[in-house]
Short mmCIF file of C-alpha atoms and ligand atoms in Angstrom, two decimals:
data_model
loop_
_atom_site.label_atom_id
_atom_site.label_comp_id
_atom_site.label_asym_id
_atom_site.label_seq_id
_atom_site.Cartn_x
_atom_site.Cartn_y
_atom_site.Cartn_z
CA MET A 1 121.70 174.11 98.50
CA ILE A 2 119.07 172.01 97.11
CA VAL A 3 115.53 172.33 98.36
CA VAL A 4 113.07 169.82 97.64
CA GLU A 5 109.37 170.68 97.73
CA ASP A 6 106.46 167.99 97.77
CA LEU A 7 108.02 165.87 94.97
CA HIS A 8 105.59 163.15 93.59
CA LYS A 9 106.64 160.51 91.35
CA SER A 10 104.54 157.66 89.90
CA PHE A 11 105.38 154.91 87.22
CA GLY A 12 102.22 153.74 85.66
CA ASN A 13 99.61 153.97 88.53
CA VAL A 14 102.08 153.13 91.25
CA GLU A 15 102.95 156.09 93.41
CA ILE A 16 106.71 155.66 94.12
CA LEU A 17 107.44 158.92 95.73
CA LYS A 18 104.41 160.60 97.79
CA GLY A 19 105.22 163.94 98.52
CA ILE A 20 108.75 164.60 99.81
CA SER A 21 110.06 167.77 101.16
CA THR A 22 113.30 168.51 102.60
CA VAL A 23 116.59 170.65 102.23
CA PHE A 24 120.26 169.33 101.38
CA ASP A 25 122.63 171.70 102.82
CA LYS A 26 126.03 172.78 101.04
CA GLY A 27 129.27 171.38 102.64
CA LYS A 28 127.54 168.44 104.28
CA THR A 29 126.86 164.87 103.51
CA ASN A 30 123.09 164.46 103.38
CA LEU A 31 122.03 160.89 103.47
CA ILE A 32 119.06 159.06 102.11
CA ILE A 33 118.26 155.93 104.01
CA GLY A 34 115.61 153.48 103.81
CA GLN A 35 114.55 149.64 102.90
CA SER A 36 115.28 148.39 99.67
CA GLY A 37 112.52 149.39 97.24
CA SER A 38 111.56 152.35 99.51
CA GLY A 39 112.38 154.68 96.52
CA LYS A 40 115.75 155.90 97.15
CA THR A 41 117.27 155.55 93.65
CA VAL A 42 113.90 156.87 92.33
CA PHE A 43 114.33 160.07 94.53
CA LEU A 44 118.09 160.55 93.71
CA LYS A 45 117.33 159.99 89.85
CA SER A 46 114.49 162.55 90.08
CA LEU A 47 116.98 165.08 91.94
CA LEU A 48 119.31 164.59 88.89
CA GLY A 49 116.25 165.02 86.40
CA LEU A 50 116.74 161.52 85.05
CA HIS A 51 113.06 161.15 86.14
CA THR A 52 110.70 164.00 85.65
CA PRO A 53 108.67 164.52 88.87
CA ASP A 54 104.75 164.53 88.41
CA GLN A 55 104.50 167.14 90.94
CA GLY A 56 106.71 169.24 93.20
CA LYS A 57 109.63 171.51 92.86
CA ILE A 58 113.52 170.84 93.09
CA ILE A 59 115.36 173.97 93.75
CA TYR A 60 119.21 174.38 93.24
CA ASP A 61 120.48 177.34 94.72
CA GLY A 62 117.61 179.48 93.93
CA LYS A 63 117.08 177.76 90.29
CA VAL A 64 113.84 175.80 89.97
CA TYR A 65 114.74 172.93 87.62
CA SER A 66 111.35 172.46 86.23
CA GLU A 67 111.52 176.23 85.04
CA LEU A 68 114.72 176.07 83.13
CA ASN A 69 114.98 175.77 79.31
CA ASP A 70 116.93 172.76 77.85
CA ASP A 71 120.28 174.80 77.72
CA GLU A 72 120.08 175.83 81.32
CA LYS A 73 119.21 172.39 82.24
CA ARG A 74 122.22 171.24 80.43
CA ASN A 75 124.49 173.92 82.05
CA LEU A 76 123.24 172.88 85.52
CA ARG A 77 123.79 169.31 85.08
CA GLN A 78 127.35 170.02 84.17
CA GLU A 79 127.58 171.21 87.69
CA MET A 80 126.57 168.01 88.92
CA GLY A 81 128.60 164.57 89.53
CA MET A 82 126.86 161.37 90.13
CA VAL A 83 128.15 158.11 91.29
CA PHE A 84 126.07 155.28 90.23
CA GLN A 85 124.88 152.20 91.98
CA GLY A 86 127.08 150.16 89.60
CA SER A 87 129.69 152.82 88.89
CA ALA A 88 128.66 153.10 85.41
CA LEU A 89 132.14 153.61 83.97
CA PHE A 90 132.44 153.69 80.19
CA ASP A 91 133.71 150.39 79.64
CA SER A 92 135.32 151.14 76.27
CA MET A 93 137.43 153.86 77.86
CA ASN A 94 140.51 153.19 80.13
CA VAL A 95 140.63 154.96 83.72
CA GLU A 96 142.39 157.99 82.39
CA GLU A 97 139.85 158.55 79.35
CA ASN A 98 136.85 157.85 81.72
CA VAL A 99 137.77 160.64 84.19
CA MET A 100 138.85 162.79 81.34
CA PHE A 101 135.70 162.37 79.65
CA PRO A 102 133.64 165.28 81.18
CA LEU A 103 136.61 167.70 80.53
CA LYS A 104 136.95 166.82 77.12
CA MET A 105 133.20 167.34 76.62
CA PHE A 106 132.71 170.47 78.44
CA THR A 107 135.88 172.45 78.75
CA ASP A 108 138.41 173.50 76.03
CA LYS A 109 141.76 172.75 78.06
CA GLU A 110 144.61 171.59 76.21
CA TYR A 111 145.44 167.96 76.99
CA ASP A 112 148.21 168.48 79.33
CA GLU A 113 145.96 170.63 81.59
CA MET A 114 143.45 167.80 81.51
CA LYS A 115 145.88 165.37 82.10
CA GLU A 116 147.28 167.24 85.26
CA ARG A 117 143.56 167.66 86.61
CA VAL A 118 142.96 163.78 86.01
CA ASP A 119 146.10 162.93 87.80
CA PHE A 120 145.24 164.96 90.60
CA VAL A 121 141.61 163.65 91.11
CA LEU A 122 142.92 160.34 90.73
CA LYS A 123 145.64 160.70 93.29
CA ARG A 124 142.95 162.22 95.66
CA VAL A 125 141.08 159.06 95.57
CA ASN A 126 144.08 156.92 95.97
CA LEU A 127 144.47 155.51 92.62
CA LYS A 128 147.90 156.02 91.19
CA ASN A 129 148.96 153.38 88.81
CA ALA A 130 145.50 152.54 87.26
CA HIS A 131 145.69 155.21 84.11
CA THR A 132 145.77 152.77 81.54
CA LYS A 133 143.54 150.06 82.99
CA TYR A 134 139.88 149.16 81.58
CA PRO A 135 137.08 148.90 83.78
CA ALA A 136 136.52 145.32 83.60
CA GLU A 137 140.10 145.01 85.07
CA LEU A 138 139.55 147.02 88.24
CA SER A 139 138.34 145.72 91.40
CA GLY A 140 134.69 147.01 92.86
CA GLY A 141 136.33 149.17 95.14
CA MET A 142 138.70 150.68 92.49
CA GLN A 143 135.70 151.24 89.93
CA LYS A 144 133.87 153.15 92.70
CA ARG A 145 136.74 155.50 93.15
CA VAL A 146 137.20 155.74 89.49
CA ALA A 147 133.45 156.74 89.42
CA ILE A 148 134.25 159.34 92.16
CA ALA A 149 137.13 160.72 90.33
CA ARG A 150 135.04 161.03 87.23
CA ALA A 151 132.35 163.04 89.26
CA ILE A 152 134.29 165.25 90.89
CA VAL A 153 136.81 166.26 88.09
CA ASN A 154 135.10 169.20 86.89
CA ASN A 155 134.46 170.68 90.43
CA PRO A 156 130.86 170.22 90.75
CA LYS A 157 128.66 172.13 92.86
CA TYR A 158 126.25 168.96 93.59
CA LEU A 159 127.51 165.23 94.23
CA PHE A 160 125.03 162.47 94.17
CA CYS A 161 126.11 158.89 95.14
CA ASP A 162 123.90 155.87 95.08
CA GLU A 163 125.03 153.40 97.45
CA PRO A 164 128.66 154.17 97.16
CA ASN A 165 129.84 151.37 99.34
CA SER A 166 127.45 148.45 98.54
CA GLY A 167 129.35 145.38 98.00
CA LEU A 168 132.69 146.59 99.40
CA ASP A 169 134.49 145.25 102.48
CA PRO A 170 133.86 147.37 105.61
CA LYS A 171 137.34 148.95 105.47
CA THR A 172 137.11 149.94 101.86
CA ALA A 173 133.64 151.16 102.44
CA ILE A 174 134.63 153.50 105.10
CA LEU A 175 137.43 154.89 103.07
CA ILE A 176 135.24 155.67 100.40
CA ASP A 177 132.58 157.24 102.88
CA ASN A 178 135.55 159.26 104.44
CA LEU A 179 136.79 160.36 100.91
CA ILE A 180 133.31 161.48 99.82
CA GLN A 181 132.99 163.52 102.96
CA GLU A 182 136.42 165.15 102.76
CA ILE A 183 135.83 166.04 99.29
CA THR A 184 132.52 167.53 100.34
CA LYS A 185 133.79 169.77 102.89
CA GLU A 186 137.00 170.80 100.94
CA TYR A 187 135.09 172.05 97.92
CA ASN A 188 132.13 172.90 99.75
CA ILE A 189 129.76 170.61 97.55
CA THR A 190 126.20 169.72 98.35
CA THR A 191 126.36 166.15 98.70
CA VAL A 192 123.51 163.42 98.73
CA ILE A 193 124.16 159.91 99.25
CA ASN A 194 122.00 156.84 99.25
CA THR A 195 122.82 154.12 101.58
CA HIS A 196 121.49 151.30 103.71
CA ASP A 197 124.89 151.01 105.40
CA MET A 198 124.60 151.74 108.89
CA ASN A 199 128.17 152.19 109.30
CA SER A 200 127.91 155.07 106.82
CA VAL A 201 125.11 156.54 108.88
CA MET A 202 127.10 156.43 111.89
CA GLU A 203 130.44 157.87 110.11
CA ILE A 204 129.25 160.52 107.86
CA GLY A 205 125.35 161.10 108.55
CA GLU A 206 125.32 164.83 108.96
CA LYS A 207 121.93 164.94 107.96
CA ILE A 208 119.82 161.95 107.54
CA ILE A 209 116.43 161.46 105.85
CA PHE A 210 114.73 158.09 106.23
CA LEU A 211 112.29 157.14 103.41
CA LYS A 212 109.58 154.65 104.15
CA ASP A 213 107.32 153.59 101.09
CA GLY A 214 107.94 156.96 99.22
CA HIS A 215 107.32 159.07 102.43
CA LYS A 216 109.84 161.05 104.31
CA GLU A 217 109.51 159.26 107.62
CA TRP A 218 111.92 160.86 109.69
CA GLU A 219 114.63 163.44 109.37
CA GLY A 220 117.70 164.23 111.51
CA THR A 221 121.52 163.73 112.54
CA ASN A 222 123.44 160.48 113.21
CA ASN A 223 123.45 161.53 116.84
CA GLU A 224 119.67 161.85 116.90
CA ILE A 225 118.90 158.60 114.85
CA PHE A 226 120.13 156.35 117.79
CA LYS A 227 118.00 158.10 120.25
CA THR A 228 114.73 158.47 118.28
CA ASN A 229 111.64 156.62 119.25
CA ASN A 230 110.02 156.45 115.95
CA GLU A 231 109.46 152.91 115.31
CA ALA A 232 109.95 152.52 111.56
CA VAL A 233 113.65 153.98 112.24
CA THR A 234 114.39 151.90 115.27
CA ASN A 235 113.18 148.85 113.23
CA PHE A 236 115.43 149.61 110.39
CA VAL A 237 118.57 150.86 112.51
CA TYR A 238 118.47 147.98 115.13
CA SER A 239 117.88 145.32 112.69
CA SER A 240 121.50 144.16 113.19
CA ASP A 241 122.46 142.96 116.56
CA LEU A 242 125.62 144.91 116.49
CA PHE A 243 123.54 148.18 116.61
CA LYS A 244 121.11 147.01 119.26
CA LYS A 245 124.04 146.78 121.65
CA VAL A 246 125.16 150.32 120.38
CA ARG A 247 121.55 151.51 121.06
CA GLN A 248 122.01 149.87 124.66
CA MET A 249 125.01 151.86 125.24
CA TYR A 250 123.54 155.20 124.22
CA ILE A 251 120.60 154.39 126.58
CA GLU A 252 122.94 153.71 129.46
CA GLU A 253 124.90 156.75 128.86
CA ARG A 254 121.70 158.76 128.73
CA ASP A 255 120.39 157.63 132.09
CA MET B 1 133.31 163.22 67.69
CA LYS B 2 135.95 162.55 65.14
CA THR B 3 137.69 159.58 67.27
CA LEU B 4 134.31 158.23 67.94
CA ILE B 5 133.53 158.29 64.15
CA LEU B 6 136.76 156.75 63.36
CA LYS B 7 136.32 153.88 66.12
CA GLU B 8 132.96 153.24 64.57
CA ILE B 9 134.41 152.82 60.93
CA ASP B 10 136.94 150.31 62.40
CA ASP B 11 134.30 148.34 64.02
CA LEU B 12 131.55 148.37 61.86
CA ILE B 13 132.91 148.60 58.39
CA TYR B 14 136.36 147.37 58.65
CA GLY B 15 135.50 144.73 61.13
CA SER B 16 132.87 143.49 58.69
CA LEU B 17 134.96 142.99 55.57
CA GLY B 18 136.45 139.52 56.39
CA ILE B 19 132.73 137.91 56.35
CA ILE B 20 131.66 140.02 53.21
CA VAL B 21 134.77 138.89 51.33
CA PHE B 22 134.06 135.40 52.11
CA ILE B 23 130.36 135.25 51.65
CA SER B 24 130.25 137.21 48.52
CA PHE B 25 132.97 135.31 46.55
CA PHE B 26 131.22 131.96 47.49
CA VAL B 27 127.68 133.07 46.90
CA GLY B 28 128.90 134.46 43.38
CA GLY B 29 130.35 131.10 42.77
CA VAL B 30 127.13 129.27 43.52
CA VAL B 31 125.08 131.65 41.34
CA ALA B 32 127.32 131.06 38.42
CA ILE B 33 127.34 127.10 38.85
CA GLN B 34 123.50 126.82 39.28
CA THR B 35 122.70 129.06 36.22
CA ALA B 36 124.95 126.99 34.22
CA LEU B 37 123.50 123.78 35.38
CA ASN B 38 119.97 124.95 34.38
CA ILE B 39 121.03 125.78 31.05
CA ASP B 40 120.62 122.65 29.09
CA ASN B 41 119.08 123.97 25.94
CA PRO B 42 122.16 124.18 23.47
CA LEU B 43 120.26 127.35 21.67
CA ILE B 44 120.89 129.46 24.86
CA PRO B 45 124.27 131.28 24.70
CA LYS B 46 127.10 130.39 27.32
CA TYR B 47 127.49 133.89 28.15
CA LEU B 48 124.22 133.92 29.96
CA VAL B 49 126.28 132.50 32.88
CA GLY B 50 128.24 135.71 33.20
CA PHE B 51 125.26 137.51 32.60
CA ALA B 52 123.12 135.79 35.36
CA THR B 53 125.56 136.20 37.79
CA ARG B 54 125.93 139.83 37.25
CA GLN B 55 122.44 140.51 37.53
CA SER B 56 121.79 138.71 40.38
CA VAL B 57 124.90 139.56 42.33
CA ILE B 58 124.42 143.39 41.58
CA LEU B 59 120.71 143.66 41.97
CA GLU B 60 120.04 141.41 45.06
CA PHE B 61 122.93 139.40 46.45
CA ALA B 62 125.45 141.98 47.16
CA PRO B 63 123.06 144.86 48.49
CA THR B 64 120.30 142.91 50.10
CA PHE B 65 121.58 139.43 50.87
CA THR B 66 124.67 141.23 52.36
CA SER B 67 122.47 143.58 54.36
CA ILE B 68 120.64 140.65 56.12
CA ILE B 69 124.02 139.42 56.95
CA MET B 70 125.18 142.66 58.47
CA ALA B 71 121.81 142.92 60.22
CA GLY B 72 122.99 140.08 62.19
CA LYS B 73 126.51 140.95 62.75
CA VAL B 74 126.57 144.98 62.82
CA GLY B 75 123.06 145.22 63.85
CA SER B 76 123.24 142.76 67.13
CA TYR B 77 126.51 144.43 67.81
CA ILE B 78 125.00 147.92 68.00
CA THR B 79 122.02 146.68 70.11
CA SER B 80 124.14 144.87 72.47
CA SER B 81 126.67 147.61 73.13
CA ILE B 82 124.02 150.21 73.31
CA GLY B 83 121.81 147.90 75.52
CA THR B 84 124.81 147.09 77.75
CA MET B 85 125.43 150.74 78.35
CA ARG B 86 121.83 151.16 79.20
CA VAL B 87 121.53 148.53 81.72
CA THR B 88 124.78 149.59 83.53
CA GLU B 89 123.41 152.94 83.44
CA GLN B 90 126.29 154.12 81.42
CA ILE B 91 123.66 155.90 79.31
CA ASP B 92 122.18 157.59 82.61
CA ALA B 93 125.93 158.66 83.21
CA LEU B 94 125.96 160.28 80.06
CA GLU B 95 122.65 162.18 80.55
CA VAL B 96 123.52 163.42 83.94
CA MET B 97 126.52 164.91 82.46
CA GLY B 98 124.31 166.88 80.07
CA ILE B 99 125.15 165.00 77.10
CA ASN B 100 122.47 164.05 74.73
CA ALA B 101 123.30 160.31 74.66
CA LEU B 102 121.03 159.29 71.88
CA ASN B 103 122.95 161.85 69.49
CA TYR B 104 126.24 160.99 71.18
CA LEU B 105 125.92 157.02 70.49
CA VAL B 106 124.02 156.94 67.25
CA PHE B 107 125.21 159.80 65.21
CA PRO B 108 128.77 158.50 64.72
CA LYS B 109 127.25 154.94 63.75
CA ILE B 110 125.14 156.54 61.12
CA ILE B 111 128.22 158.55 59.43
CA ALA B 112 130.27 155.45 60.01
CA LEU B 113 127.74 153.34 57.79
CA MET B 114 127.78 155.91 55.30
CA LEU B 115 130.80 153.83 53.99
CA TYR B 116 128.75 151.06 53.69
CA PRO B 117 128.23 151.26 49.94
CA PHE B 118 132.23 150.51 49.75
CA ILE B 119 131.66 147.08 51.36
CA ILE B 120 128.70 146.42 49.01
CA ALA B 121 130.96 147.65 46.02
CA ILE B 122 133.63 144.93 47.02
CA ALA B 123 130.77 142.38 47.68
CA MET B 124 129.74 142.97 44.02
CA TYR B 125 133.07 142.84 42.38
CA LEU B 126 134.16 139.80 44.63
CA GLY B 127 130.79 138.23 43.92
CA ILE B 128 131.16 138.36 40.01
CA PHE B 129 134.92 137.17 40.40
CA GLY B 130 133.46 134.33 42.50
CA GLY B 131 131.08 133.74 39.51
CA TRP B 132 134.03 133.91 37.06
CA VAL B 133 136.17 131.51 39.00
CA ALA B 134 133.52 129.08 39.39
CA ALA B 135 132.68 129.15 35.84
CA VAL B 136 136.10 128.83 34.28
CA PHE B 137 137.47 126.38 36.78
CA GLY B 138 134.31 124.31 36.60
CA ASN B 139 134.41 124.23 32.81
CA TYR B 140 130.79 125.73 32.72
CA SER B 141 131.98 128.44 30.32
CA THR B 142 135.09 129.98 29.02
CA SER B 143 136.58 132.93 30.47
CA ALA B 144 135.66 134.92 27.29
CA GLU B 145 132.26 134.00 27.34
CA PHE B 146 131.89 134.94 30.98
CA VAL B 147 133.30 138.32 30.45
CA GLN B 148 130.89 139.04 27.41
CA GLY B 149 128.17 138.14 29.71
CA ILE B 150 129.15 140.66 32.26
CA GLN B 151 129.19 143.20 29.50
CA VAL B 152 126.21 142.28 27.68
CA ASP B 153 123.28 144.72 28.06
CA PHE B 154 124.70 146.78 30.88
CA LYS B 155 122.33 149.12 32.43
CA ASP B 156 123.96 152.08 34.50
CA PHE B 157 120.58 152.43 36.30
CA HIS B 158 120.66 149.25 37.86
CA VAL B 159 123.93 150.14 39.61
CA ILE B 160 121.99 153.38 40.73
CA TYR B 161 119.26 151.31 41.90
CA ALA B 162 121.39 149.16 43.92
CA PHE B 163 123.56 151.82 45.44
CA THR B 164 120.21 153.89 46.33
CA LYS B 165 119.14 150.64 48.39
CA THR B 166 122.59 150.31 49.81
CA ILE B 167 122.32 153.88 51.44
CA ILE B 168 118.94 153.21 52.69
CA PHE B 169 119.86 149.79 54.12
CA ALA B 170 122.85 151.50 55.91
CA PHE B 171 120.65 153.94 57.61
CA ILE B 172 118.31 151.23 58.74
CA LEU B 173 121.33 149.13 59.97
CA ALA B 174 122.35 151.96 62.20
CA THR B 175 118.90 153.29 63.46
CA ILE B 176 116.93 150.21 64.26
CA PRO B 177 119.59 148.33 66.05
CA ALA B 178 120.36 151.41 67.92
CA PHE B 179 116.94 152.15 68.93
CA TYR B 180 116.27 148.52 70.45
CA GLY B 181 119.39 149.06 72.27
CA PHE B 182 118.88 152.56 73.66
CA TYR B 183 115.21 151.79 74.73
CA MET B 184 115.71 148.42 76.31
CA LYS B 185 114.89 147.71 79.92
CA GLY B 186 116.28 144.96 82.32
CA GLY B 187 119.48 143.09 82.56
CA ALA B 188 121.96 141.20 80.90
CA LEU B 189 119.04 138.33 79.67
CA GLU B 190 117.33 141.41 78.08
CA VAL B 191 120.28 142.79 76.24
CA GLY B 192 120.31 139.27 74.45
CA LYS B 193 116.71 139.17 73.68
CA ALA B 194 116.88 142.87 72.58
CA SER B 195 119.43 141.68 70.27
CA THR B 196 117.43 138.88 68.65
CA THR B 197 114.50 141.00 68.42
CA SER B 198 116.47 143.84 66.64
CA PHE B 199 118.07 141.37 64.07
CA VAL B 200 114.32 140.37 63.20
CA TRP B 201 112.99 143.84 62.58
CA THR B 202 115.95 145.04 61.04
CA SER B 203 115.87 142.12 58.57
CA VAL B 204 111.97 142.45 58.17
CA VAL B 205 112.33 146.34 57.73
CA ILE B 206 115.07 145.62 55.13
CA ILE B 207 113.03 143.28 52.93
CA ILE B 208 109.96 145.27 53.04
CA VAL B 209 111.81 148.43 52.00
CA ASN B 210 113.69 146.33 49.40
CA TYR B 211 110.36 145.37 47.86
CA ILE B 212 109.08 149.02 47.95
CA ILE B 213 112.04 150.51 46.33
CA THR B 214 112.40 147.82 43.89
CA GLN B 215 108.68 148.59 42.69
CA MET B 216 109.47 152.11 42.68
CA MET B 217 112.64 152.22 40.71
CA LEU B 218 112.19 149.11 38.46
CA GLY B 219 108.72 148.31 38.35
N1 ATP C 301 112.01 152.88 85.77
C1 ATP C 301 110.87 152.34 86.69
N2 ATP C 301 110.00 151.95 86.27
C2 ATP C 301 108.89 151.20 87.26
N3 ATP C 301 109.00 151.14 88.54
C3 ATP C 301 110.37 151.35 88.96
C4 ATP C 301 111.30 152.06 88.36
N4 ATP C 301 112.45 152.22 88.85
C5 ATP C 301 111.99 151.99 90.09
N5 ATP C 301 110.94 151.52 90.24
C6 ATP C 301 110.12 150.95 91.37
O1 ATP C 301 110.03 151.90 92.40
C7 ATP C 301 110.37 151.42 93.83
C8 ATP C 301 111.32 151.95 94.42
O2 ATP C 301 112.69 151.56 93.65
P1 ATP C 301 114.06 152.21 94.07
O3 ATP C 301 115.09 151.59 93.20
O4 ATP C 301 114.15 153.73 94.34
O5 ATP C 301 114.26 151.47 95.42
P2 ATP C 301 115.63 151.84 96.28
O6 ATP C 301 115.20 152.35 97.65
O7 ATP C 301 116.81 152.34 95.68
O8 ATP C 301 116.06 150.13 96.69
P3 ATP C 301 117.71 149.49 96.70
O9 ATP C 301 118.07 149.86 98.15
O10 ATP C 301 117.08 148.17 96.41
O11 ATP C 301 118.59 150.37 95.73
C9 ATP C 301 110.40 149.61 93.42
O12 ATP C 301 109.09 149.05 93.79
C10 ATP C 301 110.62 149.63 91.84
O13 ATP C 301 110.21 148.45 91.67
MG1 MG C 302 118.76 151.68 94.87
#
C-alpha cells in the first residue's frame, strides 16, 4: 500500500502538483488519468523518487520515503518495478540481458537460476523466441512486454507503469492491460498506472484518480466514473462518441 | 562491472586505433618534410629533421593533437550514447532500480581510458616512423642522419611530461563528454547539439590544460 499525503512539486516557479493526497491499495490496479500535461508523469516520477517533492509525504507500507537514508532508499527502490512511457530498454543489451539486468545487479544467483527466472517472466508476458533480439529489432508492443518482464523479474512489491499501452493497437493494448492486472493479482503487487486510454479505465480501473491541473479532481472506480456528474470528469471521459453512447446506455439502465 | 569495462575498452580504445595509426603516420611525415624544406642553410646539420620530428611528435602532436581528434571521436560518442540514454529514460530506469547511474556509466569509461597512454605511445612511434619514411624516401635526409637526430639530446623528462599530459587528457576525455550527455535535456535534436558543445568544450579544456601543464613542467 502506498499513501500519498499532500504532495507538492514545482519546476522553477511553475507549480505542477498542487497538493495531492490518496491511497493506492495492494493487489489492485490503481489508475491515474487526466489530460496530457495534467501532471501524471511528474506524479508517478515523484512516487518513484525520480523527482523530489517540495512538500508532502509518500509512505510505502509504513516507510516514509523522505525519512529514509540513502541505503534504505536504494533497498526500497529495488522493490519497485517501472515501465516507462517509452519502454526505456537498454539498447546495448538484448532482450535476455535487459530482463536479467536487475537480477545481475541485485541478487547473487547463479546464471542458470537467473536464466530460469528470465525464461519464466518472458513466457509470462508471452514472448518466447525473442531472447537474443535487440530492442531496435522489436515492435512497440514487444518492447512494452520486455519492459514489463524487466519490471517484474525481481518480484517487486510496487509496480509503476507510465502509459503502458500508448501507441499500441486496441487488441494488444487490452492484452497488456490484462497482463498487468493478472500479475498484480497473482503476486499481490501495489500497481499504479498512468493512462489516458478509456479502454484501460473500463477494463482494469479498480481505483481511478483523475488529475486536473495538478489537483486531484475526482477519485472512484470504473463503475462510478460513468455515472459521476463531475463536469471535468465527464468532459474527459465523454470526449469520444463511443463513450457518449456508453454513458447513454448506463443512464437508460439506471432509469 | 568487468564486462562493462572490457566493452568500453573495445569501443573507446580499440575502436580508435585505426584513425590514430592513420593520422600519426602522415602527420609525422608532414612534420619531417616541412622541417627539411625550411632548412636551406648548409651549416645546419641534416640530422635536425629527425630531431625536430621527434620533438614535435613527442611533445605536441601525439599527446595534444591526437587528444583533440579523440575529443571529436570518443568524446562525441560518449556524449551521444549517454545523452540518448537520458532522453529515452534509460538513465531514469537505472535510477529507479536503485543504481547510481552516473557511477555506472562514467566509471568504466574512466578506467578504459586509463589505457589511453598506450594509444599515444603508438601515435608517438608511428609519428616518428612516418617522419623517417618521408625523410628517407623523399631524399630529405639519410636514414642514418634521421636516426641520429632521433637520438640526439634525448631528455627522459620530455617523455614524462608527454605522458603526464596524456593521463590528464584521458580523464578530461572521459568526464566532460559524459557530463554533457548525462545532464542534457530534450530529445534527439538536443543529443546532436550536446555532442557538438561537448566537443568544443573538451577541446578548449584540453588546450588550456595543455598550456598550464607545459608552463608548470617545462616553463
Ligand atoms: N523536468 C521538468 N521540468 C520542467 N517542467 C516539467 C518537467 N517535467 C514535466 N514538466 C511540466 O509539467 C507538466 C506536466 O507534465 P507531465 O509530463 O506530468 O504530463 P502528463 O500528464 O504525463 O502528460 P502526457 O499524458 O502527455 O504524458 C507539463 O506542463 C510539463 O511541461
Ligand atoms: Mg506522461
